[in-house]
Short mmCIF file of C-alpha atoms in Angstrom, two decimals:
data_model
loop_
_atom_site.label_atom_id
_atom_site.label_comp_id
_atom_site.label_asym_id
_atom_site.label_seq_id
_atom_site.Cartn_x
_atom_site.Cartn_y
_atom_site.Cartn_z
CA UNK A 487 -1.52 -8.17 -11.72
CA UNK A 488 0.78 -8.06 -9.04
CA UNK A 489 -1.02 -4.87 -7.31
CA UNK A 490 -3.65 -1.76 -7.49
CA UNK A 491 -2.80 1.21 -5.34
CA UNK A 492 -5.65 2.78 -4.34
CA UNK A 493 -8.18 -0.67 -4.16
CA UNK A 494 -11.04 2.64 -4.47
CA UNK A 495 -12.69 5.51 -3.80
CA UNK A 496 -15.71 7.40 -2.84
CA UNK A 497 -18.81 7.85 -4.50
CA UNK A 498 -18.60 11.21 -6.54
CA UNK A 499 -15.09 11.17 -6.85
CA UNK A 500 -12.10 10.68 -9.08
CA UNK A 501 -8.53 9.38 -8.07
CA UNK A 502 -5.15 8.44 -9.81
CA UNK A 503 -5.07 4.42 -9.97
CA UNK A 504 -1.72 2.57 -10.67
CA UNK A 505 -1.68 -1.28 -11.09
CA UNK A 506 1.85 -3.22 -11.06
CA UNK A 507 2.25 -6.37 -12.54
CA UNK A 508 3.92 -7.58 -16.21
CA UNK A 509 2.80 -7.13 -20.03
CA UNK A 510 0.69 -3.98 -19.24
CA UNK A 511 2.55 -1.91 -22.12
CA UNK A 512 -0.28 -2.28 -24.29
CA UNK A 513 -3.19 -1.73 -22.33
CA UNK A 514 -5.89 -0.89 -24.16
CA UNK A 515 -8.65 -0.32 -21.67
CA UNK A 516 -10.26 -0.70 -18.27
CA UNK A 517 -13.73 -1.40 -18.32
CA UNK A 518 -16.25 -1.46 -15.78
CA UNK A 519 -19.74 -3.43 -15.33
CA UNK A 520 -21.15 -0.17 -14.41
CA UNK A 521 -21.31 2.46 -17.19
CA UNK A 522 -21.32 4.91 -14.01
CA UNK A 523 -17.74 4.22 -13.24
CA UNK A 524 -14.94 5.31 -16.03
CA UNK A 525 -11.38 4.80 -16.35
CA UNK A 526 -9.01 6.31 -18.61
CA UNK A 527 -5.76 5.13 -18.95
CA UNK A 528 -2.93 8.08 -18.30
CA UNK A 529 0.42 6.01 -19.14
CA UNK A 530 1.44 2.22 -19.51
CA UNK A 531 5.09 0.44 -19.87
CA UNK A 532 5.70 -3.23 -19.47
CA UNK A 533 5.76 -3.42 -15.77
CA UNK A 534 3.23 -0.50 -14.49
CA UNK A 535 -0.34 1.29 -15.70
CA UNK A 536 -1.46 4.43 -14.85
CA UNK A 537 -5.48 5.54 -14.88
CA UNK A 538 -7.65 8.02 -13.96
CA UNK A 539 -10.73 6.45 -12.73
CA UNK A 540 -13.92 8.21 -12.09
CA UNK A 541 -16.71 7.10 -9.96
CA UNK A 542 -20.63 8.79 -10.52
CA UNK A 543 -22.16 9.87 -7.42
CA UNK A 544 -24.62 7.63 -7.28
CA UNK A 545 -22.76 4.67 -7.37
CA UNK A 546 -23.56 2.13 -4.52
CA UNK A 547 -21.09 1.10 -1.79
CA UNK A 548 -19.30 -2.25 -2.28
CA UNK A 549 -17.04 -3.87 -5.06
CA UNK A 550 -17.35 -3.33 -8.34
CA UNK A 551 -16.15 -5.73 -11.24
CA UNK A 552 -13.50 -4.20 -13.77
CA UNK A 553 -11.15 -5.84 -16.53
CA UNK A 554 -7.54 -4.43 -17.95
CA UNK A 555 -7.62 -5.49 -21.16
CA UNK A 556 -4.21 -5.56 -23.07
CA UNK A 557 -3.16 -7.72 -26.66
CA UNK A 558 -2.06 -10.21 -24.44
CA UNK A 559 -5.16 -11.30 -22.42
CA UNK A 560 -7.40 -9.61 -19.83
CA UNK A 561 -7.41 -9.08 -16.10
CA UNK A 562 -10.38 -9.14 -13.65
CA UNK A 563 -10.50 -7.18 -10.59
CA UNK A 564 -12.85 -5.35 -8.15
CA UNK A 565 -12.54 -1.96 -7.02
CA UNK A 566 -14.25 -0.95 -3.61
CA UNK A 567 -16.87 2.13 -3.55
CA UNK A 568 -16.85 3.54 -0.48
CA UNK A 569 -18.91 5.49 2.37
CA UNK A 570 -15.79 7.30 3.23
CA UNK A 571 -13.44 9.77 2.00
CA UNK A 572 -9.87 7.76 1.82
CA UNK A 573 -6.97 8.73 4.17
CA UNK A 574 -4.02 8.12 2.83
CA UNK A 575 -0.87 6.20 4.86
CA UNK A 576 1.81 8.61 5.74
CA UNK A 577 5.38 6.99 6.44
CA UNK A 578 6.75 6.64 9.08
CA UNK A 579 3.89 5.20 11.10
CA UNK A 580 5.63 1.73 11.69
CA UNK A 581 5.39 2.15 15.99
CA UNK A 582 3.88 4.00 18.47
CA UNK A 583 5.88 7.26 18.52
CA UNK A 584 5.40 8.03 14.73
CA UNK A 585 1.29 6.31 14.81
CA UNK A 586 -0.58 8.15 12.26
CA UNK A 587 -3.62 10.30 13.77
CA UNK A 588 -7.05 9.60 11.95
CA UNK A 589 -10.20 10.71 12.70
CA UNK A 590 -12.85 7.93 13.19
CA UNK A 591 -14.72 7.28 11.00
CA UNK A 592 -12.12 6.73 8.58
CA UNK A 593 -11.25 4.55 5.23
CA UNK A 594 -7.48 4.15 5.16
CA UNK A 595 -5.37 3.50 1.76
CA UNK A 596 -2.03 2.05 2.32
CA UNK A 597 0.96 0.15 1.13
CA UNK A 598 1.97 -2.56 2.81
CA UNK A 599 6.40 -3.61 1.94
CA UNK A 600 8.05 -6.20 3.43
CA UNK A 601 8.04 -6.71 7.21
CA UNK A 602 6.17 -3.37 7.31
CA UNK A 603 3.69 -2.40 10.23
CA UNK A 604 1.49 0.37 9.96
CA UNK A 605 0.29 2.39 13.01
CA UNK A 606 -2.29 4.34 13.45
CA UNK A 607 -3.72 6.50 16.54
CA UNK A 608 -7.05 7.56 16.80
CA UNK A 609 -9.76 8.58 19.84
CA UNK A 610 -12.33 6.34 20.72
CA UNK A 611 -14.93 6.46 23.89
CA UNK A 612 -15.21 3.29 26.38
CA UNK A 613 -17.50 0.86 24.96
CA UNK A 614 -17.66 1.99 21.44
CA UNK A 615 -18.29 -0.36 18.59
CA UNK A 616 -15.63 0.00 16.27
CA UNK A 617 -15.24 -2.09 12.89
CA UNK A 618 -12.07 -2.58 11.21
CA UNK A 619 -12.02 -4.51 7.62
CA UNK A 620 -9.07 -5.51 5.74
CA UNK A 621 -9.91 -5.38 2.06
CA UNK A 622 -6.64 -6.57 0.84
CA UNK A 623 -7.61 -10.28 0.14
CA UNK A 624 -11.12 -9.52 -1.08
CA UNK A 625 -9.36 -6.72 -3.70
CA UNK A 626 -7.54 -9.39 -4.79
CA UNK A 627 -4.14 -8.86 -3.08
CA UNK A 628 -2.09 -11.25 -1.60
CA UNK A 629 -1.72 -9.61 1.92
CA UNK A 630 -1.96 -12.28 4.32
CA UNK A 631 -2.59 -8.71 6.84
CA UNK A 632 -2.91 -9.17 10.88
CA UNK A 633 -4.41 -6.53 12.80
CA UNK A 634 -3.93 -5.07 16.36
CA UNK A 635 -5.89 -3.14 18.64
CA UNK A 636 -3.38 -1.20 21.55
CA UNK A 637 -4.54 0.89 24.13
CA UNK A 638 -2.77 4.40 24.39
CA UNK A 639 0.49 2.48 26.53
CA UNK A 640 0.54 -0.19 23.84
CA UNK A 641 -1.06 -2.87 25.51
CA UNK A 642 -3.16 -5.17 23.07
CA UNK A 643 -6.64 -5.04 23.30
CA UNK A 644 -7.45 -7.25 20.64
CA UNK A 645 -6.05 -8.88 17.80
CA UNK A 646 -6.77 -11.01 14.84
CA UNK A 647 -5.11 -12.76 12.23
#
């Protein structure tokens, strides 16, 4: 699998999944470990799979095993439950001047192409705690993601990689 647009969703709701990757013509099924999440597969051609998965509302926060299974093997994955009702990316919101307002707190789904930065503005008061967590690599993506903390002017406040 080469990726999984969203990586989740909320508790009590249901969203429009697509994975990318090769051989997924045939797939069969995705099941989860938890009878409280379903998936039902909408379309499938060699290269992309479509699903419809449904998460019960009292499904806890966190990851949550899965498997695509297909005539030609089977593919493990986790999809995130969240606290949060997803936000999705909005091009262009690669600098400054087109940042993408969010309201905090927030659970942001994105795509990340090549040599892409993603910019987003929100309001926060001095001395806040604020967390950020990149899910990418735990979702089992291959993002190798940095992320940056500007003030309003663009200064960096923070950064890690």
């Amino acid at each position: 699998m080469r990726s999984v647009f969203p990586l989740g969703a909320s508790a009590g709701e249901t969203v429009e999944v697509e994975f990318l990757g090769h051989n997924l013509n045939d797939s069969m099924e995705i099941a989860f470990a938890r009878k409280d999440i379903r998936a039902e597969v909408l379309s499938s051609d060699y290269f992309r799979l479509k699903a419809r998965i449904s998460v019960g509302s009292g499904v806890p926060t966190g990851l949550h095993d899965y498997r695509v299974r297909t005539s030609r093997g089977t593919y493990v994955g986790v999809f995130h439950v969240g606290s949060l009702s997803a936000q999705r990316e909005l091009e262009p919101n690669n600098d400054l001047a087109h940042a993408q307002k969010i309201a905090l707190p927030a659970m942001v789904d994105g795509v990340v192409e090549e040599a892409d930065y993603d910019v987003f503005r929100f309001h926060a008061e001095a001395g806040q705690v604020l967390v950020f967590d990149l899910l990418a690599r735990r979702s089992g993506s291959r993002l190798d993601g940095t992320l940056g903390v500007l003030d309003e002017r663009g200064n960096e406040l923070d950064f890690n990689d």
